[in-house]
PDB file of C-alpha atoms in Angstrom:
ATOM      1  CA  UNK A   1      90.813 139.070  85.090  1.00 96.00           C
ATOM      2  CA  UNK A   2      91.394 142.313  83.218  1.00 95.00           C
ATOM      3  CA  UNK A   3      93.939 144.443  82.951  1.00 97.00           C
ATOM      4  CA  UNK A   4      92.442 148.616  82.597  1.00 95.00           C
ATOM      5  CA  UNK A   5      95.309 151.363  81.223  1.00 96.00           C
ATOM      6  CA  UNK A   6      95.591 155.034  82.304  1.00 93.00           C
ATOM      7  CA  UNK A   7      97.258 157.682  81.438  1.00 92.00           C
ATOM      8  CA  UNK A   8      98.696 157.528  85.100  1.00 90.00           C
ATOM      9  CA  UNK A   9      98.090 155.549  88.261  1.00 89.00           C
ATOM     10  CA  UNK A  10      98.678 156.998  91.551  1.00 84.00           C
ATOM     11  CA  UNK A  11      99.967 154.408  93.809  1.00 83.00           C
ATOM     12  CA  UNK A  12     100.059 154.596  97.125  1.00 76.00           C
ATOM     13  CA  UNK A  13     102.958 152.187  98.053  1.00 78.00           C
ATOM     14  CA  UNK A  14     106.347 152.856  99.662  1.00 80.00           C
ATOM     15  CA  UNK A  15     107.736 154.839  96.707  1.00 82.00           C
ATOM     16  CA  UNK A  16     104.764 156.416  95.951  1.00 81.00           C
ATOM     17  CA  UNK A  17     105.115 154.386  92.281  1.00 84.00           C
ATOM     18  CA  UNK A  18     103.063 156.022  89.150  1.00 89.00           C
ATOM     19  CA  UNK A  19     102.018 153.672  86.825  1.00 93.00           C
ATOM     20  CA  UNK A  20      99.614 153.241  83.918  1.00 94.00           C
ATOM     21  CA  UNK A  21      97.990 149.984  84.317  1.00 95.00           C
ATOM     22  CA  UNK A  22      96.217 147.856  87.016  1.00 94.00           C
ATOM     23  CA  UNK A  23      95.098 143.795  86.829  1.00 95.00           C
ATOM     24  CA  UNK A  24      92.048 143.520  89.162  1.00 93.00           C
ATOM     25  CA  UNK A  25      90.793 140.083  89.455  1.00 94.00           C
ATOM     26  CA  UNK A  26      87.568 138.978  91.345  1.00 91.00           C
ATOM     27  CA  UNK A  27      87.520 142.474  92.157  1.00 85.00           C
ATOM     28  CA  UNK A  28      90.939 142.526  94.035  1.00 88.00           C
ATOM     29  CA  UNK A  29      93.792 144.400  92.777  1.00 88.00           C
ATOM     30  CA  UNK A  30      96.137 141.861  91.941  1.00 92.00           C
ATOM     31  CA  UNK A  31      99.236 143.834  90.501  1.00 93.00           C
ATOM     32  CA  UNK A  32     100.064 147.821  89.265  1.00 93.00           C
ATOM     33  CA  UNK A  33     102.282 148.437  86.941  1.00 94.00           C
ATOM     34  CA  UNK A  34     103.550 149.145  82.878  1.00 96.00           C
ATOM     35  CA  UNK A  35     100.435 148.170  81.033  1.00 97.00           C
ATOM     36  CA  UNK A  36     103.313 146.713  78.139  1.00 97.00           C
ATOM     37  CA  UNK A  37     104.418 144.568  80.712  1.00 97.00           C
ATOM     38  CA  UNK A  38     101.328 144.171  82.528  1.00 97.00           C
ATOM     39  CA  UNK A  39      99.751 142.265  79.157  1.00 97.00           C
ATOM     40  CA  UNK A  40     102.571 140.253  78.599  1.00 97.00           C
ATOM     41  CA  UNK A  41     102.741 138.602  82.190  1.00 97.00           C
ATOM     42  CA  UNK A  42      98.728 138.221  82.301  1.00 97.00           C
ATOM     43  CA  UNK A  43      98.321 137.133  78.112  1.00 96.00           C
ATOM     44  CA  UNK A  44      94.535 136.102  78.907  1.00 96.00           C
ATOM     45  CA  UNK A  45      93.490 139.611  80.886  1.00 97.00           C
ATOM     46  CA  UNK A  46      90.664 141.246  79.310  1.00 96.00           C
ATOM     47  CA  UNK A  47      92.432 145.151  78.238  1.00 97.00           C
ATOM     48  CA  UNK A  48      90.413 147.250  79.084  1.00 94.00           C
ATOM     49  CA  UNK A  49      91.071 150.824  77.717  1.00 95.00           C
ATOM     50  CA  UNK A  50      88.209 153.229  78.374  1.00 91.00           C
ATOM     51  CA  UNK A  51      90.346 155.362  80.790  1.00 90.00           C
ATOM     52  CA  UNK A  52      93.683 155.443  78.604  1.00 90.00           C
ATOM     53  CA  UNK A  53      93.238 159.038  78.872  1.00 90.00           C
ATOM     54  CA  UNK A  54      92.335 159.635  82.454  1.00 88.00           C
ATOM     55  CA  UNK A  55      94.042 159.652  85.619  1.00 85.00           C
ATOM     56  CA  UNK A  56      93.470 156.698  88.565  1.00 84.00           C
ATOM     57  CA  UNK A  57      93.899 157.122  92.019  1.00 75.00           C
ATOM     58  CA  UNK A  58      93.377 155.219  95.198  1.00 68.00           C
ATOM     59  CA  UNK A  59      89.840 155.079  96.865  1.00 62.00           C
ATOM     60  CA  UNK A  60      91.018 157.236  99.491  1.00 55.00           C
ATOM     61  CA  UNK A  61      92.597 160.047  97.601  1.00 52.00           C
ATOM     62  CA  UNK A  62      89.672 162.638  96.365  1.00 54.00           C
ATOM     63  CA  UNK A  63      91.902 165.076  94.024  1.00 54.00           C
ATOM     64  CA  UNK A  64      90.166 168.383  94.489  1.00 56.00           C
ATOM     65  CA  UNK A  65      91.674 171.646  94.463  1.00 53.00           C
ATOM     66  CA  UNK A  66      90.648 174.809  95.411  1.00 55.00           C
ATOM     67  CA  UNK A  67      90.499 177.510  93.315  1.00 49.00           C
ATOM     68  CA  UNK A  68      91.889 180.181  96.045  1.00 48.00           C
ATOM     69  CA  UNK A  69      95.003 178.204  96.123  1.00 50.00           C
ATOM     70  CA  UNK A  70      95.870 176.685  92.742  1.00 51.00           C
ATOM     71  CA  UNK A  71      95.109 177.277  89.128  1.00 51.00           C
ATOM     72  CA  UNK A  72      94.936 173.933  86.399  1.00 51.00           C
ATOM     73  CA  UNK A  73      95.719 175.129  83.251  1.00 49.00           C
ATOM     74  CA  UNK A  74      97.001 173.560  80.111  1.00 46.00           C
ATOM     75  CA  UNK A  75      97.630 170.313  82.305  1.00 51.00           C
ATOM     76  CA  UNK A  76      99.486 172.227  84.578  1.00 53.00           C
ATOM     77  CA  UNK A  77      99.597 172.456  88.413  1.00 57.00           C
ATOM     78  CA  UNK A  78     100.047 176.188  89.269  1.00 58.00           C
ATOM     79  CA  UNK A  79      99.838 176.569  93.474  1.00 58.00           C
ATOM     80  CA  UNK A  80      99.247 180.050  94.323  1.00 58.00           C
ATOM     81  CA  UNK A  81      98.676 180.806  98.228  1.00 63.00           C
ATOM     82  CA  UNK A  82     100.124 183.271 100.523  1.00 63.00           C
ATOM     83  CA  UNK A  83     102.439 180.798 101.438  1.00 67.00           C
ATOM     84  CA  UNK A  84     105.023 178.619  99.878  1.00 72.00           C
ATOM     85  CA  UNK A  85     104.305 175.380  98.946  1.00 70.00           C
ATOM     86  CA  UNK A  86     107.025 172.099  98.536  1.00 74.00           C
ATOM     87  CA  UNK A  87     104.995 169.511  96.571  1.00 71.00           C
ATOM     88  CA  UNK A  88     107.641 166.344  95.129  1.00 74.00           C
ATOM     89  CA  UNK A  89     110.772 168.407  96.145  1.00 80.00           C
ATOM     90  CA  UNK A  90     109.686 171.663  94.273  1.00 77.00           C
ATOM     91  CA  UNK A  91     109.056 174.844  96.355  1.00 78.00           C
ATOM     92  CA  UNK A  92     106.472 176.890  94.792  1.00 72.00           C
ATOM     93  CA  UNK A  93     106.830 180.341  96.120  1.00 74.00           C
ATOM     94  CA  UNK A  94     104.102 182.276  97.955  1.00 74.00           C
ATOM     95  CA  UNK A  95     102.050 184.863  95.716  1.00 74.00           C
ATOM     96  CA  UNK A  96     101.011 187.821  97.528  1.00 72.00           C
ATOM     97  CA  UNK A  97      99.109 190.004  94.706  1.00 76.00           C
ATOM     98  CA  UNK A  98      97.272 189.562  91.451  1.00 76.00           C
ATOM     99  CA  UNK A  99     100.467 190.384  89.367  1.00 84.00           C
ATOM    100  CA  UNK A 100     102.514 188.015  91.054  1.00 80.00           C
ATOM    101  CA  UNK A 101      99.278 185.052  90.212  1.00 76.00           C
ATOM    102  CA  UNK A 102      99.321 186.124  86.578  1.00 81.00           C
ATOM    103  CA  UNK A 103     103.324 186.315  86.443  1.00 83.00           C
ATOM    104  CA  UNK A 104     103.271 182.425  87.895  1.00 76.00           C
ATOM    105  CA  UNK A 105     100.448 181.465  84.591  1.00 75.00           C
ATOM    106  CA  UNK A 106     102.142 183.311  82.264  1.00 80.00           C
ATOM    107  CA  UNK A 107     105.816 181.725  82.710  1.00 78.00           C
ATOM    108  CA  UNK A 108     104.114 178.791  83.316  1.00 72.00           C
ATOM    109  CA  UNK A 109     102.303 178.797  79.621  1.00 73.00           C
ATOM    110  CA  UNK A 110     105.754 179.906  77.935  1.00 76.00           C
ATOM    111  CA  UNK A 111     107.268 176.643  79.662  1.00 73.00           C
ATOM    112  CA  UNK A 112     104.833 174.188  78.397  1.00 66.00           C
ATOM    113  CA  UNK A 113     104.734 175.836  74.814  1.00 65.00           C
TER     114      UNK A 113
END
């Protein structure tokens, strides 16, 4: 058994849950969850740790973007399409022109700094 921490796990239950840790046993997924409270119900679990850093998502799920629609910058999600976009209750308004895209990064870098 072993329990492997992320920096976030993408569930895809009912509430759409984000954890950081998984327990896979036998190759099975067992249980998702806090890895803190992950290691204290499975003591024995081998932690593994090698993707602390990285993100985890279901088999299914291949997070791509493209580049005519969205920018990734400084860890951030920027959408940018000619139309708007409501991704976990946020609406992201269209951008029709370069200005508009480089207005969108710019307030989006003065946020995060």
């Amino acid at each position: 058994m072993k329990i492997i921490k992320s920096k976030k796990l993408y569930t895809v239950n009912e509430n759409k849950d984000i954890d950081n840790a998984i327990v896979i046993d036998n190759e099975k997924i067992i249980k998702t969850g806090e890895f803190e409270q992950l290691i204290k119900e499975y003591p024995d679990a081998i932690q593994e740790l090698d993707f602390e850093d990285k993100f985890i998502y279901p088999g299914f799920i291949e997070p791509h973007h493209h580049l005519g629609f969205s920018v990734f910058m400084m860890g951030s999600f920027i959408p940018v399409d000619v139309i708007d976009w409501t991704i976990d209750g946020i609406v992201y308004k269209a951008t029709k022109n370069k200005q508009e895209i480089l207005n969108r990064i710019n307030d989006t870098i003065i946020k995060n700094n």
